[in-house]
Amino acid sequence: MPASNPLFAGYGLGLRKEHYSDFLETAVPVDFVEVISENFMVEGGQPRHILRQMRERHPVALHGVSMSIGSADGLDRDYLRRLKALVDEIEPLFVSDHLSWSRIDRFNSHDLLPIPYTEEALVKVCANIAMAQDALGRPMLVENPSSYVHFDGATMTEWEFISAMSKRTGCDLLLDVNNIFVSATNHGFDAHAFLDGIPADRVRQIHLAGHSQGRDMLIDTHDNPVCSDVWTLYARAIARIGPVATMIERDAEIPPLSDLLDELSIARTLGAVDARERTAEAA
């Protein structure tokens, strides 16, 4: 298994069925697309031939929501088998999932539930990631989740947990900048401390998305454009990390494709500014 995923500094979109015809019938100016893995892993799910056609046009990243990396029961071997078959067929740019859990015994919450940041949880998470990477034959990207609860028994910060997880397993990271902003706002920690605390050399992809104001906290809803505060945090992130794959996620209130491309152009502009600043510093 390679030590790390290769660097890929392109700009992409989360591919949703509302835009299939746009991508199949026109030349969409993106460098890659990302799909939800599970949509193409189940009988009656979205058609695999659509994904194969997309793969002929663009690199495809597979992003999972049901691996349940934090499950105390370990991973579902049948799930890994089906994911491996999809990976072998599509040969994706990246394979990712979330630092969360959703399954216990035969119950699946179909939600991304939080993990306590303790040594005991870290051991279980690392064992599950190692199992997944062995089954897939490649290093995964693991995404930081949005958070709405705090565990009193936590013995480390989220970024300390993520750093240790990456070091122990060799996994790479999918940095969700919106999730950092949502969690920092909800729990009162410094988003810049998060960025400074993660291993920048392990980040391979960035997610950007919108959120909503709930009654008491921010909710990662993916149904709004990226807000100005998240764009500011993104600029700070790439200043530390450097150029990596960046994409816009939208899962509800899906707008016309042109609106998402306009958002993606903001990311390209900020990336170009960062590149000029790096060139100037090196001169």
PDB file of C-alpha atoms in Angstrom:
ATOM      1  CA  MET A   1       0.000   0.000   0.000  1.00  0.00           C
ATOM      2  CA  PRO A   2       1.460   3.436  -0.904  1.00  0.00           C
ATOM      3  CA  ALA A   3       2.447   5.675   1.988  1.00  0.00           C
ATOM      4  CA  SER A   4       0.066   8.426   0.966  1.00  0.00           C
ATOM      5  CA  ASN A   5      -2.361   9.525  -1.701  1.00  0.00           C
ATOM      6  CA  PRO A   6      -0.787  11.673  -4.428  1.00  0.00           C
ATOM      7  CA  LEU A   7      -1.236  15.427  -4.349  1.00  0.00           C
ATOM      8  CA  PHE A   8      -3.933  16.701  -6.696  1.00  0.00           C
ATOM      9  CA  ALA A   9      -4.518  20.440  -6.720  1.00  0.00           C
ATOM     10  CA  GLY A  10      -7.720  20.685  -8.752  1.00  0.00           C
ATOM     11  CA  TYR A  11     -11.150  22.200  -8.168  1.00  0.00           C
ATOM     12  CA  GLY A  12     -14.308  20.102  -8.227  1.00  0.00           C
ATOM     13  CA  LEU A  13     -17.956  19.694  -7.285  1.00  0.00           C
ATOM     14  CA  GLY A  14     -20.015  17.146  -5.467  1.00  0.00           C
ATOM     15  CA  LEU A  15     -21.939  15.428  -8.255  1.00  0.00           C
ATOM     16  CA  ARG A  16     -25.687  15.203  -7.635  1.00  0.00           C
ATOM     17  CA  LYS A  17     -28.305  13.629  -9.898  1.00  0.00           C
ATOM     18  CA  GLU A  18     -29.872  17.047 -10.625  1.00  0.00           C
ATOM     19  CA  HIS A  19     -26.761  17.835 -12.668  1.00  0.00           C
ATOM     20  CA  TYR A  20     -26.147  14.497 -14.408  1.00  0.00           C
ATOM     21  CA  SER A  21     -27.330  15.822 -17.769  1.00  0.00           C
ATOM     22  CA  ASP A  22     -25.125  18.915 -17.482  1.00  0.00           C
ATOM     23  CA  PHE A  23     -22.067  16.760 -16.951  1.00  0.00           C
ATOM     24  CA  LEU A  24     -22.924  14.207 -19.608  1.00  0.00           C
ATOM     25  CA  GLU A  25     -24.048  16.611 -22.306  1.00  0.00           C
ATOM     26  CA  THR A  26     -21.735  19.604 -21.840  1.00  0.00           C
ATOM     27  CA  ALA A  27     -18.107  20.302 -20.984  1.00  0.00           C
ATOM     28  CA  VAL A  28     -18.267  21.348 -17.336  1.00  0.00           C
ATOM     29  CA  PRO A  29     -15.147  23.278 -16.219  1.00  0.00           C
ATOM     30  CA  VAL A  30     -14.153  21.182 -13.209  1.00  0.00           C
ATOM     31  CA  ASP A  31     -11.032  19.156 -12.469  1.00  0.00           C
ATOM     32  CA  PHE A  32     -12.817  16.331 -10.636  1.00  0.00           C
ATOM     33  CA  VAL A  33     -16.159  15.290  -9.187  1.00  0.00           C
ATOM     34  CA  GLU A  34     -17.058  13.582  -5.943  1.00  0.00           C
ATOM     35  CA  VAL A  35     -19.932  11.151  -5.421  1.00  0.00           C
ATOM     36  CA  ILE A  36     -21.466   9.534  -2.351  1.00  0.00           C
ATOM     37  CA  SER A  37     -20.104   5.989  -2.409  1.00  0.00           C
ATOM     38  CA  GLU A  38     -23.187   4.327  -0.963  1.00  0.00           C
ATOM     39  CA  ASN A  39     -25.423   5.683  -3.735  1.00  0.00           C
ATOM     40  CA  PHE A  40     -23.665   3.316  -6.135  1.00  0.00           C
ATOM     41  CA  MET A  41     -23.163   0.359  -3.779  1.00  0.00           C
ATOM     42  CA  VAL A  42     -26.736  -0.796  -3.185  1.00  0.00           C
ATOM     43  CA  GLU A  43     -29.280  -2.581  -5.330  1.00  0.00           C
ATOM     44  CA  GLY A  44     -31.708  -0.014  -6.709  1.00  0.00           C
ATOM     45  CA  GLY A  45     -29.264   2.822  -6.060  1.00  0.00           C
ATOM     46  CA  GLN A  46     -28.022   5.297  -8.607  1.00  0.00           C
ATOM     47  CA  PRO A  47     -26.929   3.564 -11.838  1.00  0.00           C
ATOM     48  CA  ARG A  48     -23.328   2.459 -12.067  1.00  0.00           C
ATOM     49  CA  HIS A  49     -23.168   3.162 -15.809  1.00  0.00           C
ATOM     50  CA  ILE A  50     -23.676   6.876 -15.097  1.00  0.00           C
ATOM     51  CA  LEU A  51     -20.649   6.799 -12.819  1.00  0.00           C
ATOM     52  CA  ARG A  52     -18.585   5.003 -15.453  1.00  0.00           C
ATOM     53  CA  GLN A  53     -19.478   7.708 -17.984  1.00  0.00           C
ATOM     54  CA  MET A  54     -18.477  10.396 -15.490  1.00  0.00           C
ATOM     55  CA  ARG A  55     -15.184   8.604 -14.889  1.00  0.00           C
ATOM     56  CA  GLU A  56     -14.427   8.811 -18.618  1.00  0.00           C
ATOM     57  CA  ARG A  57     -14.700  12.613 -18.391  1.00  0.00           C
ATOM     58  CA  HIS A  58     -13.305  13.457 -14.945  1.00  0.00           C
ATOM     59  CA  PRO A  59     -11.398  11.934 -12.054  1.00  0.00           C
ATOM     60  CA  VAL A  60     -13.905  10.725  -9.445  1.00  0.00           C
ATOM     61  CA  ALA A  61     -13.542  10.818  -5.664  1.00  0.00           C
ATOM     62  CA  LEU A  62     -15.626   8.361  -3.631  1.00  0.00           C
ATOM     63  CA  HIS A  63     -16.967   9.866  -0.407  1.00  0.00           C
ATOM     64  CA  GLY A  64     -18.633   7.543   2.086  1.00  0.00           C
ATOM     65  CA  VAL A  65     -21.140   8.267   4.836  1.00  0.00           C
ATOM     66  CA  SER A  66     -21.716   4.788   6.322  1.00  0.00           C
ATOM     67  CA  MET A  67     -18.374   3.126   7.025  1.00  0.00           C
ATOM     68  CA  SER A  68     -18.830   3.944  10.724  1.00  0.00           C
ATOM     69  CA  ILE A  69     -15.117   4.367  11.412  1.00  0.00           C
ATOM     70  CA  GLY A  70     -15.786   4.986  15.095  1.00  0.00           C
ATOM     71  CA  SER A  71     -17.928   1.871  15.630  1.00  0.00           C
ATOM     72  CA  ALA A  72     -17.038  -0.137  18.722  1.00  0.00           C
ATOM     73  CA  ASP A  73     -18.268  -3.224  16.848  1.00  0.00           C
ATOM     74  CA  GLY A  74     -15.622  -2.894  14.153  1.00  0.00           C
ATOM     75  CA  LEU A  75     -16.355  -2.477  10.472  1.00  0.00           C
ATOM     76  CA  ASP A  76     -18.921  -4.315   8.372  1.00  0.00           C
ATOM     77  CA  ARG A  77     -16.970  -6.735   6.174  1.00  0.00           C
ATOM     78  CA  ASP A  78     -19.745  -6.930   3.590  1.00  0.00           C
ATOM     79  CA  TYR A  79     -19.719  -3.140   3.317  1.00  0.00           C
ATOM     80  CA  LEU A  80     -15.960  -3.199   2.728  1.00  0.00           C
ATOM     81  CA  ARG A  81     -16.344  -5.918   0.104  1.00  0.00           C
ATOM     82  CA  ARG A  82     -18.905  -3.874  -1.839  1.00  0.00           C
ATOM     83  CA  LEU A  83     -16.852  -0.708  -1.516  1.00  0.00           C
ATOM     84  CA  LYS A  84     -13.749  -2.528  -2.759  1.00  0.00           C
ATOM     85  CA  ALA A  85     -15.681  -3.698  -5.838  1.00  0.00           C
ATOM     86  CA  LEU A  86     -16.674  -0.097  -6.573  1.00  0.00           C
ATOM     87  CA  VAL A  87     -13.109   1.104  -6.049  1.00  0.00           C
ATOM     88  CA  ASP A  88     -11.735  -1.541  -8.408  1.00  0.00           C
ATOM     89  CA  GLU A  89     -14.252  -0.588 -11.091  1.00  0.00           C
ATOM     90  CA  ILE A  90     -13.958   3.213 -10.871  1.00  0.00           C
ATOM     91  CA  GLU A  91     -10.299   3.594  -9.835  1.00  0.00           C
ATOM     92  CA  PRO A  92     -11.100   6.743  -7.869  1.00  0.00           C
ATOM     93  CA  LEU A  93      -8.943   9.721  -7.164  1.00  0.00           C
ATOM     94  CA  PHE A  94      -9.626   9.376  -3.413  1.00  0.00           C
ATOM     95  CA  VAL A  95     -11.682   7.203  -1.069  1.00  0.00           C
ATOM     96  CA  SER A  96     -12.924   9.010   2.019  1.00  0.00           C
ATOM     97  CA  ASP A  97     -15.297   8.739   4.956  1.00  0.00           C
ATOM     98  CA  HIS A  98     -15.995  10.542   8.238  1.00  0.00           C
ATOM     99  CA  LEU A  99     -14.514  10.450  11.720  1.00  0.00           C
ATOM    100  CA  SER A 100     -17.836   9.347  13.198  1.00  0.00           C
ATOM    101  CA  TRP A 101     -19.961   6.280  13.847  1.00  0.00           C
ATOM    102  CA  SER A 102     -23.454   5.284  12.785  1.00  0.00           C
ATOM    103  CA  ARG A 103     -23.826   1.556  13.468  1.00  0.00           C
ATOM    104  CA  ILE A 104     -24.169  -0.668  16.525  1.00  0.00           C
ATOM    105  CA  ASP A 105     -25.297  -4.291  16.328  1.00  0.00           C
ATOM    106  CA  ARG A 106     -27.940  -4.250  13.558  1.00  0.00           C
ATOM    107  CA  PHE A 107     -28.980  -0.642  14.142  1.00  0.00           C
ATOM    108  CA  ASN A 108     -27.857   2.037  11.700  1.00  0.00           C
ATOM    109  CA  SER A 109     -28.655   5.634  12.613  1.00  0.00           C
ATOM    110  CA  HIS A 110     -27.993   6.918   9.079  1.00  0.00           C
ATOM    111  CA  ASP A 111     -26.365   9.884  10.770  1.00  0.00           C
ATOM    112  CA  LEU A 112     -22.796  10.900  11.582  1.00  0.00           C
ATOM    113  CA  LEU A 113     -22.597  10.451  15.353  1.00  0.00           C
ATOM    114  CA  PRO A 114     -19.756  11.964  17.423  1.00  0.00           C
ATOM    115  CA  ILE A 115     -16.750  10.202  18.900  1.00  0.00           C
ATOM    116  CA  PRO A 116     -15.288  11.000  22.330  1.00  0.00           C
ATOM    117  CA  TYR A 117     -11.710  12.208  21.927  1.00  0.00           C
ATOM    118  CA  THR A 118     -10.113   9.686  24.273  1.00  0.00           C
ATOM    119  CA  GLU A 119      -7.290   7.187  23.977  1.00  0.00           C
ATOM    120  CA  GLU A 120      -9.757   4.290  24.121  1.00  0.00           C
ATOM    121  CA  ALA A 121     -11.719   5.703  21.167  1.00  0.00           C
ATOM    122  CA  LEU A 122      -8.502   6.455  19.302  1.00  0.00           C
ATOM    123  CA  VAL A 123      -7.365   2.820  19.545  1.00  0.00           C
ATOM    124  CA  LYS A 124     -10.685   1.605  18.132  1.00  0.00           C
ATOM    125  CA  VAL A 125     -10.743   4.222  15.342  1.00  0.00           C
ATOM    126  CA  CYS A 126      -7.198   3.370  14.305  1.00  0.00           C
ATOM    127  CA  ALA A 127      -7.955  -0.351  14.244  1.00  0.00           C
ATOM    128  CA  ASN A 128     -10.978   0.283  12.026  1.00  0.00           C
ATOM    129  CA  ILE A 129      -9.053   2.542   9.656  1.00  0.00           C
ATOM    130  CA  ALA A 130      -6.274  -0.049   9.388  1.00  0.00           C
ATOM    131  CA  MET A 131      -8.870  -2.719   8.569  1.00  0.00           C
ATOM    132  CA  ALA A 132     -10.430  -0.525   5.874  1.00  0.00           C
ATOM    133  CA  GLN A 133      -7.100   0.384   4.313  1.00  0.00           C
ATOM    134  CA  ASP A 134      -6.010  -3.253   4.234  1.00  0.00           C
ATOM    135  CA  ALA A 135      -9.301  -4.250   2.601  1.00  0.00           C
ATOM    136  CA  LEU A 136      -9.139  -1.458   0.011  1.00  0.00           C
ATOM    137  CA  GLY A 137      -5.400  -1.718  -0.606  1.00  0.00           C
ATOM    138  CA  ARG A 138      -4.933   2.037  -0.356  1.00  0.00           C
ATOM    139  CA  PRO A 139      -4.772   4.828   2.240  1.00  0.00           C
ATOM    140  CA  MET A 140      -8.075   6.517   2.996  1.00  0.00           C
ATOM    141  CA  LEU A 141      -8.936  10.152   3.553  1.00  0.00           C
ATOM    142  CA  VAL A 142     -10.745  10.746   6.861  1.00  0.00           C
ATOM    143  CA  GLU A 143     -12.920  13.853   7.268  1.00  0.00           C
ATOM    144  CA  ASN A 144     -13.354  15.953  10.391  1.00  0.00           C
ATOM    145  CA  PRO A 145     -17.079  16.066  11.273  1.00  0.00           C
ATOM    146  CA  SER A 146     -19.264  18.923  12.438  1.00  0.00           C
ATOM    147  CA  SER A 147     -19.973  18.649  16.151  1.00  0.00           C
ATOM    148  CA  TYR A 148     -22.972  19.471  18.323  1.00  0.00           C
ATOM    149  CA  VAL A 149     -22.040  17.835  21.645  1.00  0.00           C
ATOM    150  CA  HIS A 150     -18.992  17.890  23.882  1.00  0.00           C
ATOM    151  CA  PHE A 151     -17.881  14.860  25.919  1.00  0.00           C
ATOM    152  CA  ASP A 152     -16.797  15.717  29.469  1.00  0.00           C
ATOM    153  CA  GLY A 153     -14.392  12.772  29.473  1.00  0.00           C
ATOM    154  CA  ALA A 154     -12.406  13.946  26.442  1.00  0.00           C
ATOM    155  CA  THR A 155      -8.659  13.851  27.049  1.00  0.00           C
ATOM    156  CA  MET A 156      -7.533  15.574  23.855  1.00  0.00           C
ATOM    157  CA  THR A 157      -8.729  18.171  21.398  1.00  0.00           C
ATOM    158  CA  GLU A 158     -10.229  17.177  18.067  1.00  0.00           C
ATOM    159  CA  TRP A 159      -7.095  18.240  16.210  1.00  0.00           C
ATOM    160  CA  GLU A 160      -4.867  16.295  18.606  1.00  0.00           C
ATOM    161  CA  PHE A 161      -7.038  13.225  18.035  1.00  0.00           C
ATOM    162  CA  ILE A 162      -6.897  13.658  14.243  1.00  0.00           C
ATOM    163  CA  SER A 163      -3.140  14.172  14.286  1.00  0.00           C
ATOM    164  CA  ALA A 164      -2.569  11.016  16.328  1.00  0.00           C
ATOM    165  CA  MET A 165      -5.005   9.071  14.148  1.00  0.00           C
ATOM    166  CA  SER A 166      -3.176  10.027  10.971  1.00  0.00           C
ATOM    167  CA  LYS A 167       0.250   9.292  12.455  1.00  0.00           C
ATOM    168  CA  ARG A 168      -0.743   5.835  13.723  1.00  0.00           C
ATOM    169  CA  THR A 169      -2.614   4.659  10.620  1.00  0.00           C
ATOM    170  CA  GLY A 170      -0.924   6.515   7.757  1.00  0.00           C
ATOM    171  CA  CYS A 171      -4.329   7.763   6.596  1.00  0.00           C
ATOM    172  CA  ASP A 172      -4.642  11.091   4.837  1.00  0.00           C
ATOM    173  CA  LEU A 173      -7.101  13.821   5.709  1.00  0.00           C
ATOM    174  CA  LEU A 174     -10.125  15.418   4.112  1.00  0.00           C
ATOM    175  CA  LEU A 175     -10.371  18.843   5.735  1.00  0.00           C
ATOM    176  CA  ASP A 176     -13.925  20.170   5.862  1.00  0.00           C
ATOM    177  CA  VAL A 177     -13.471  23.891   6.461  1.00  0.00           C
ATOM    178  CA  ASN A 178     -17.173  24.488   7.043  1.00  0.00           C
ATOM    179  CA  ASN A 179     -17.205  21.767   9.701  1.00  0.00           C
ATOM    180  CA  ILE A 180     -14.295  23.446  11.466  1.00  0.00           C
ATOM    181  CA  PHE A 181     -16.193  26.748  11.476  1.00  0.00           C
ATOM    182  CA  VAL A 182     -19.442  25.113  12.658  1.00  0.00           C
ATOM    183  CA  SER A 183     -17.754  23.165  15.467  1.00  0.00           C
ATOM    184  CA  ALA A 184     -15.598  26.100  16.559  1.00  0.00           C
ATOM    185  CA  THR A 185     -18.660  28.344  16.747  1.00  0.00           C
ATOM    186  CA  ASN A 186     -20.743  25.745  18.586  1.00  0.00           C
ATOM    187  CA  HIS A 187     -18.071  24.872  21.166  1.00  0.00           C
ATOM    188  CA  GLY A 188     -16.098  28.096  21.424  1.00  0.00           C
ATOM    189  CA  PHE A 189     -12.669  26.877  20.341  1.00  0.00           C
ATOM    190  CA  ASP A 190     -10.263  28.708  18.034  1.00  0.00           C
ATOM    191  CA  ALA A 191     -10.625  27.549  14.426  1.00  0.00           C
ATOM    192  CA  HIS A 192      -7.063  28.735  13.725  1.00  0.00           C
ATOM    193  CA  ALA A 193      -5.771  26.498  16.532  1.00  0.00           C
ATOM    194  CA  PHE A 194      -7.468  23.588  14.749  1.00  0.00           C
ATOM    195  CA  LEU A 195      -5.720  24.438  11.475  1.00  0.00           C
ATOM    196  CA  ASP A 196      -2.380  24.856  13.239  1.00  0.00           C
ATOM    197  CA  GLY A 197      -2.763  21.546  15.089  1.00  0.00           C
ATOM    198  CA  ILE A 198      -3.423  19.151  12.225  1.00  0.00           C
ATOM    199  CA  PRO A 199      -0.620  17.611  10.121  1.00  0.00           C
ATOM    200  CA  ALA A 200      -0.785  19.824   7.028  1.00  0.00           C
ATOM    201  CA  ASP A 201       1.269  17.382   4.968  1.00  0.00           C
ATOM    202  CA  ARG A 202      -1.474  14.742   5.290  1.00  0.00           C
ATOM    203  CA  VAL A 203      -4.324  16.891   3.921  1.00  0.00           C
ATOM    204  CA  ARG A 204      -5.259  15.833   0.395  1.00  0.00           C
ATOM    205  CA  GLN A 205      -8.714  17.356  -0.065  1.00  0.00           C
ATOM    206  CA  ILE A 206     -10.820  20.248   1.233  1.00  0.00           C
ATOM    207  CA  HIS A 207     -14.611  20.449   1.428  1.00  0.00           C
ATOM    208  CA  LEU A 208     -16.478  23.753   1.357  1.00  0.00           C
ATOM    209  CA  ALA A 209     -20.184  23.974   2.112  1.00  0.00           C
ATOM    210  CA  GLY A 210     -22.920  26.081   3.641  1.00  0.00           C
ATOM    211  CA  HIS A 211     -24.602  25.770   7.025  1.00  0.00           C
ATOM    212  CA  SER A 212     -27.736  27.027   8.775  1.00  0.00           C
ATOM    213  CA  GLN A 213     -28.474  28.659  12.110  1.00  0.00           C
ATOM    214  CA  GLY A 214     -30.369  26.289  14.384  1.00  0.00           C
ATOM    215  CA  ARG A 215     -32.125  27.266  17.579  1.00  0.00           C
ATOM    216  CA  ASP A 216     -28.993  27.075  19.721  1.00  0.00           C
ATOM    217  CA  MET A 217     -26.127  26.335  17.352  1.00  0.00           C
ATOM    218  CA  LEU A 218     -24.988  26.129  13.753  1.00  0.00           C
ATOM    219  CA  ILE A 219     -26.036  23.060  11.745  1.00  0.00           C
ATOM    220  CA  ASP A 220     -24.029  21.633   8.860  1.00  0.00           C
ATOM    221  CA  THR A 221     -26.936  21.446   6.395  1.00  0.00           C
ATOM    222  CA  HIS A 222     -25.196  21.817   3.004  1.00  0.00           C
ATOM    223  CA  ASP A 223     -28.208  23.778   1.763  1.00  0.00           C
ATOM    224  CA  ASN A 224     -26.713  27.264   1.483  1.00  0.00           C
ATOM    225  CA  PRO A 225     -23.809  28.895  -0.326  1.00  0.00           C
ATOM    226  CA  VAL A 226     -20.439  29.059   1.418  1.00  0.00           C
ATOM    227  CA  CYS A 227     -20.505  32.068   3.759  1.00  0.00           C
ATOM    228  CA  SER A 228     -17.878  34.800   3.959  1.00  0.00           C
ATOM    229  CA  ASP A 229     -16.449  33.556   7.286  1.00  0.00           C
ATOM    230  CA  VAL A 230     -15.847  30.103   5.809  1.00  0.00           C
ATOM    231  CA  TRP A 231     -14.178  31.631   2.749  1.00  0.00           C
ATOM    232  CA  THR A 232     -11.877  33.555   5.097  1.00  0.00           C
ATOM    233  CA  LEU A 233     -11.050  30.360   6.972  1.00  0.00           C
ATOM    234  CA  TYR A 234     -10.427  28.578   3.656  1.00  0.00           C
ATOM    235  CA  ALA A 235      -7.881  31.244   2.688  1.00  0.00           C
ATOM    236  CA  ARG A 236      -6.172  30.677   6.042  1.00  0.00           C
ATOM    237  CA  ALA A 237      -6.237  26.906   5.492  1.00  0.00           C
ATOM    238  CA  ILE A 238      -4.582  26.913   2.080  1.00  0.00           C
ATOM    239  CA  ALA A 239      -1.996  29.422   3.301  1.00  0.00           C
ATOM    240  CA  ARG A 240      -0.858  26.722   5.737  1.00  0.00           C
ATOM    241  CA  ILE A 241      -1.566  23.579   3.728  1.00  0.00           C
ATOM    242  CA  GLY A 242      -0.801  24.658   0.182  1.00  0.00           C
ATOM    243  CA  PRO A 243      -2.681  23.671  -2.969  1.00  0.00           C
ATOM    244  CA  VAL A 244      -4.824  20.544  -2.588  1.00  0.00           C
ATOM    245  CA  ALA A 245      -8.048  19.296  -4.168  1.00  0.00           C
ATOM    246  CA  THR A 246     -10.896  21.648  -3.246  1.00  0.00           C
ATOM    247  CA  MET A 247     -14.602  21.119  -3.866  1.00  0.00           C
ATOM    248  CA  ILE A 248     -18.035  22.560  -3.140  1.00  0.00           C
ATOM    249  CA  GLU A 249     -20.627  20.310  -1.442  1.00  0.00           C
ATOM    250  CA  ARG A 250     -24.349  20.914  -1.863  1.00  0.00           C
ATOM    251  CA  ASP A 251     -26.863  18.283  -0.739  1.00  0.00           C
ATOM    252  CA  ALA A 252     -30.156  20.199  -0.412  1.00  0.00           C
ATOM    253  CA  GLU A 253     -31.800  23.180  -2.083  1.00  0.00           C
ATOM    254  CA  ILE A 254     -29.725  22.231  -5.128  1.00  0.00           C
ATOM    255  CA  PRO A 255     -29.203  25.333  -7.309  1.00  0.00           C
ATOM    256  CA  PRO A 256     -28.442  25.498 -11.046  1.00  0.00           C
ATOM    257  CA  LEU A 257     -24.983  24.199 -11.869  1.00  0.00           C
ATOM    258  CA  SER A 258     -23.887  27.709 -12.853  1.00  0.00           C
ATOM    259  CA  ASP A 259     -24.368  28.885  -9.246  1.00  0.00           C
ATOM    260  CA  LEU A 260     -22.042  26.178  -7.936  1.00  0.00           C
ATOM    261  CA  LEU A 261     -19.469  26.983 -10.612  1.00  0.00           C
ATOM    262  CA  ASP A 262     -19.597  30.620  -9.508  1.00  0.00           C
ATOM    263  CA  GLU A 263     -18.803  29.494  -5.960  1.00  0.00           C
ATOM    264  CA  LEU A 264     -16.004  27.290  -7.227  1.00  0.00           C
ATOM    265  CA  SER A 265     -14.523  30.291  -9.032  1.00  0.00           C
ATOM    266  CA  ILE A 266     -14.117  31.994  -5.635  1.00  0.00           C
ATOM    267  CA  ALA A 267     -12.025  29.037  -4.472  1.00  0.00           C
ATOM    268  CA  ARG A 268      -9.936  29.254  -7.651  1.00  0.00           C
ATOM    269  CA  THR A 269      -9.387  32.981  -7.080  1.00  0.00           C
ATOM    270  CA  LEU A 270      -8.288  32.471  -3.478  1.00  0.00           C
ATOM    271  CA  GLY A 271      -5.999  29.670  -4.619  1.00  0.00           C
ATOM    272  CA  ALA A 272      -4.441  31.957  -7.240  1.00  0.00           C
ATOM    273  CA  VAL A 273      -3.869  34.659  -4.607  1.00  0.00           C
ATOM    274  CA  ASP A 274      -2.169  32.135  -2.334  1.00  0.00           C
ATOM    275  CA  ALA A 275       0.026  30.918  -5.220  1.00  0.00           C
ATOM    276  CA  ARG A 276       1.148  34.502  -5.981  1.00  0.00           C
ATOM    277  CA  GLU A 277       1.963  35.104  -2.332  1.00  0.00           C
ATOM    278  CA  ARG A 278       4.020  31.921  -2.178  1.00  0.00           C
ATOM    279  CA  THR A 279       5.914  32.927  -5.329  1.00  0.00           C
ATOM    280  CA  ALA A 280       6.606  36.366  -3.888  1.00  0.00           C
ATOM    281  CA  GLU A 281       7.861  34.907  -0.604  1.00  0.00           C
ATOM    282  CA  ALA A 282      10.179  32.519  -2.461  1.00  0.00           C
ATOM    283  CA  ALA A 283      11.656  35.296  -4.647  1.00  0.00           C
TER     284      ALA A 283
END
